[in-house]
Amino acid sequence: MALFINDECINCDACISECPNNAIYEPDQEWSYSDETTLSGTVTTPGGKEVDADAENEPLSDEFYFIVADKCTECKGFHDEPQCISVCPVDCIHPREDYQETEAELLEKKEWLHGA
Ligand code: SF4
Ligand code: SF4
């Protein structure tokens, strides 16, 4: 499942550089599917939604760092453990119960983001 950052985040910036998928953004930062991925133009997300990968999307939070679920693979394909959780000093990053994915789906998502 994808992860999310809760309101205990102290905006310390430790997690952002650890993410291999560029799924973490600063408060009030616009984000795109194409940031540090091989996606471009019109693409279909793993959830079946057609999107413009290059579009700048609205920030998901204006107060705390946030994770774009469609770009989070729990670090599968790169690391054994979620790197953001490992470095977060206040343990404010948690699994999203509403965004369940199998390991195979997470690995497919990694290929979708970066190519096989
Ligand atoms: S679990 Fe990994 S891929 Fe997901 S947001 Fe954290 S560092 Fe990024
Ligand atoms: S490491 Fe934790 S506290 Fe620091 S910005 Fe990331 S989520 Fe927030």
mmCIF file of C-alpha atoms and ligand atoms in Angstrom:
data_model
loop_
_atom_site.group_PDB
_atom_site.id
_atom_site.type_symbol
_atom_site.label_atom_id
_atom_site.label_comp_id
_atom_site.label_asym_id
_atom_site.label_seq_id
_atom_site.Cartn_x
_atom_site.Cartn_y
_atom_site.Cartn_z
ATOM 1 C CA MET A 1 0.000 0.000 0.000
ATOM 2 C CA ALA A 2 1.067 3.571 -0.444
ATOM 3 C CA LEU A 3 2.129 5.638 2.538
ATOM 4 C CA PHE A 4 0.954 8.985 3.867
ATOM 5 C CA ILE A 5 2.410 11.656 6.146
ATOM 6 C CA ASN A 6 0.242 12.739 9.055
ATOM 7 C CA ASP A 7 -0.037 16.088 10.829
ATOM 8 C CA GLU A 8 2.763 15.266 13.256
ATOM 9 C CA CYS A 9 5.259 16.053 10.483
ATOM 10 C CA ILE A 10 7.736 18.723 11.577
ATOM 11 C CA ASN A 11 8.753 19.573 7.982
ATOM 12 C CA CYS A 12 12.349 18.589 8.688
ATOM 13 C CA ASP A 13 13.085 17.669 5.033
ATOM 14 C CA ALA A 14 14.875 14.406 5.943
ATOM 15 C CA CYS A 15 12.651 12.129 3.859
ATOM 16 C CA ILE A 16 12.474 13.925 0.533
ATOM 17 C CA SER A 17 15.938 13.082 -0.766
ATOM 18 C CA GLU A 18 15.558 9.428 0.287
ATOM 19 C CA CYS A 19 12.636 8.686 -2.016
ATOM 20 C CA PRO A 20 13.668 6.796 -5.164
ATOM 21 C CA ASN A 21 10.401 7.725 -6.892
ATOM 22 C CA ASN A 22 10.236 11.428 -6.126
ATOM 23 C CA ALA A 23 6.877 10.723 -4.462
ATOM 24 C CA ILE A 24 7.450 13.155 -1.572
ATOM 25 C CA TYR A 25 6.903 16.886 -1.904
ATOM 26 C CA GLU A 26 7.243 19.940 0.305
ATOM 27 C CA PRO A 27 4.164 21.719 1.644
ATOM 28 C CA ASP A 28 2.464 23.811 -1.027
ATOM 29 C CA GLN A 29 4.638 22.361 -3.816
ATOM 30 C CA GLU A 30 3.062 21.448 -7.150
ATOM 31 C CA TRP A 31 3.844 17.924 -8.324
ATOM 32 C CA SER A 32 3.814 15.917 -11.528
ATOM 33 C CA TYR A 33 3.997 12.273 -12.516
ATOM 34 C CA SER A 34 6.970 13.071 -14.735
ATOM 35 C CA ASP A 35 9.166 14.495 -11.935
ATOM 36 C CA GLU A 36 12.227 12.200 -11.922
ATOM 37 C CA THR A 37 10.389 9.403 -13.767
ATOM 38 C CA THR A 38 10.301 8.285 -17.396
ATOM 39 C CA LEU A 39 6.609 9.187 -17.745
ATOM 40 C CA SER A 40 5.616 11.871 -20.227
ATOM 41 C CA GLY A 41 2.526 12.924 -22.126
ATOM 42 C CA THR A 42 -0.786 11.120 -21.635
ATOM 43 C CA VAL A 43 -0.430 8.025 -19.454
ATOM 44 C CA THR A 44 -2.783 5.640 -17.654
ATOM 45 C CA THR A 45 -2.114 5.277 -13.939
ATOM 46 C CA PRO A 46 -2.011 1.833 -12.284
ATOM 47 C CA GLY A 47 -5.493 2.696 -10.996
ATOM 48 C CA GLY A 48 -6.764 3.150 -14.573
ATOM 49 C CA LYS A 49 -6.945 6.948 -14.655
ATOM 50 C CA GLU A 50 -5.800 8.799 -17.770
ATOM 51 C CA VAL A 51 -3.563 11.751 -16.826
ATOM 52 C CA ASP A 52 -1.102 14.206 -18.342
ATOM 53 C CA ALA A 53 2.212 13.133 -16.798
ATOM 54 C CA ASP A 54 3.738 16.567 -17.378
ATOM 55 C CA ALA A 55 0.905 18.542 -15.787
ATOM 56 C CA GLU A 56 1.671 20.426 -12.591
ATOM 57 C CA ASN A 57 -0.869 19.248 -10.019
ATOM 58 C CA GLU A 58 -2.185 21.022 -6.956
ATOM 59 C CA PRO A 59 -0.243 20.402 -3.716
ATOM 60 C CA LEU A 60 -1.885 17.761 -1.500
ATOM 61 C CA SER A 61 -1.008 19.760 1.632
ATOM 62 C CA ASP A 62 -0.063 23.352 2.323
ATOM 63 C CA GLU A 63 1.098 22.569 5.872
ATOM 64 C CA PHE A 64 3.082 19.338 5.811
ATOM 65 C CA TYR A 65 5.236 17.265 3.496
ATOM 66 C CA PHE A 66 3.050 14.908 1.461
ATOM 67 C CA ILE A 67 3.319 11.666 -0.513
ATOM 68 C CA VAL A 68 1.739 11.163 -3.936
ATOM 69 C CA ALA A 69 0.271 7.666 -3.598
ATOM 70 C CA ASP A 70 0.473 6.900 -7.323
ATOM 71 C CA LYS A 71 4.264 7.423 -7.140
ATOM 72 C CA CYS A 72 4.944 5.533 -3.865
ATOM 73 C CA THR A 73 6.037 1.919 -4.265
ATOM 74 C CA GLU A 74 6.941 1.430 -0.581
ATOM 75 C CA CYS A 75 10.450 1.541 -2.094
ATOM 76 C CA LYS A 76 9.851 -1.887 -3.710
ATOM 77 C CA GLY A 77 12.348 -2.479 -6.485
ATOM 78 C CA PHE A 78 14.911 -0.248 -4.774
ATOM 79 C CA HIS A 79 15.146 -1.048 -1.062
ATOM 80 C CA ASP A 80 13.950 -3.644 1.447
ATOM 81 C CA GLU A 81 12.263 -1.066 3.661
ATOM 82 C CA PRO A 82 10.508 2.253 3.052
ATOM 83 C CA GLN A 83 13.351 4.731 3.239
ATOM 84 C CA CYS A 84 11.201 7.665 4.332
ATOM 85 C CA ILE A 85 10.002 5.773 7.413
ATOM 86 C CA SER A 86 13.584 4.846 8.252
ATOM 87 C CA VAL A 87 14.735 8.465 8.395
ATOM 88 C CA CYS A 88 11.666 10.216 9.809
ATOM 89 C CA PRO A 89 12.524 11.456 13.322
ATOM 90 C CA VAL A 90 8.910 11.662 14.513
ATOM 91 C CA ASP A 91 7.365 8.478 13.017
ATOM 92 C CA CYS A 92 4.653 10.357 11.183
ATOM 93 C CA ILE A 93 4.659 8.241 7.987
ATOM 94 C CA HIS A 94 2.113 5.421 7.902
ATOM 95 C CA PRO A 95 0.481 2.941 5.494
ATOM 96 C CA ARG A 96 -2.721 4.052 3.808
ATOM 97 C CA GLU A 97 -5.324 1.439 4.629
ATOM 98 C CA ASP A 98 -7.474 2.768 1.760
ATOM 99 C CA TYR A 99 -4.724 2.167 -0.805
ATOM 100 C CA GLN A 100 -3.971 -1.557 -0.667
ATOM 101 C CA GLU A 101 -1.481 -3.000 -3.152
ATOM 102 C CA THR A 102 0.261 -6.357 -3.415
ATOM 103 C CA GLU A 103 4.023 -6.604 -3.760
ATOM 104 C CA ALA A 104 3.542 -7.542 -7.425
ATOM 105 C CA GLU A 105 1.429 -4.423 -7.978
ATOM 106 C CA LEU A 106 4.052 -2.253 -6.284
ATOM 107 C CA LEU A 107 6.758 -3.693 -8.533
ATOM 108 C CA GLU A 108 4.548 -3.070 -11.585
ATOM 109 C CA LYS A 109 4.119 0.496 -10.409
ATOM 110 C CA LYS A 110 7.888 0.873 -10.164
ATOM 111 C CA GLU A 111 8.201 -0.317 -13.790
ATOM 112 C CA TRP A 112 5.408 2.034 -14.815
ATOM 113 C CA LEU A 113 7.280 4.959 -13.268
ATOM 114 C CA HIS A 114 10.766 4.141 -14.490
ATOM 115 C CA GLY A 115 10.509 1.617 -17.310
ATOM 116 C CA ALA A 116 11.314 -2.082 -17.065
HETATM 117 S S1 SF4 B 1 8.053 4.439 0.885
HETATM 118 FE FE1 SF4 B 1 9.749 4.818 -0.528
HETATM 119 S S2 SF4 B 1 8.685 5.283 -2.471
HETATM 120 FE FE2 SF4 B 1 7.162 5.563 -0.850
HETATM 121 S S3 SF4 B 1 7.287 7.719 -0.299
HETATM 122 FE FE3 SF4 B 1 8.629 6.599 1.117
HETATM 123 S S4 SF4 B 1 10.653 6.748 0.194
HETATM 124 FE FE4 SF4 B 1 9.146 7.228 -1.423
HETATM 125 S S1 SF4 B 2 11.108 13.041 7.682
HETATM 126 FE FE1 SF4 B 2 9.127 12.967 8.740
HETATM 127 S S2 SF4 B 2 9.020 14.905 9.883
HETATM 128 FE FE2 SF4 B 2 10.646 15.131 8.341
HETATM 129 S S3 SF4 B 2 9.606 16.085 6.575
HETATM 130 FE FE3 SF4 B 2 9.572 13.861 6.240
HETATM 131 S S4 SF4 B 2 7.605 13.202 7.087
HETATM 132 FE FE4 SF4 B 2 7.998 15.241 7.904
#
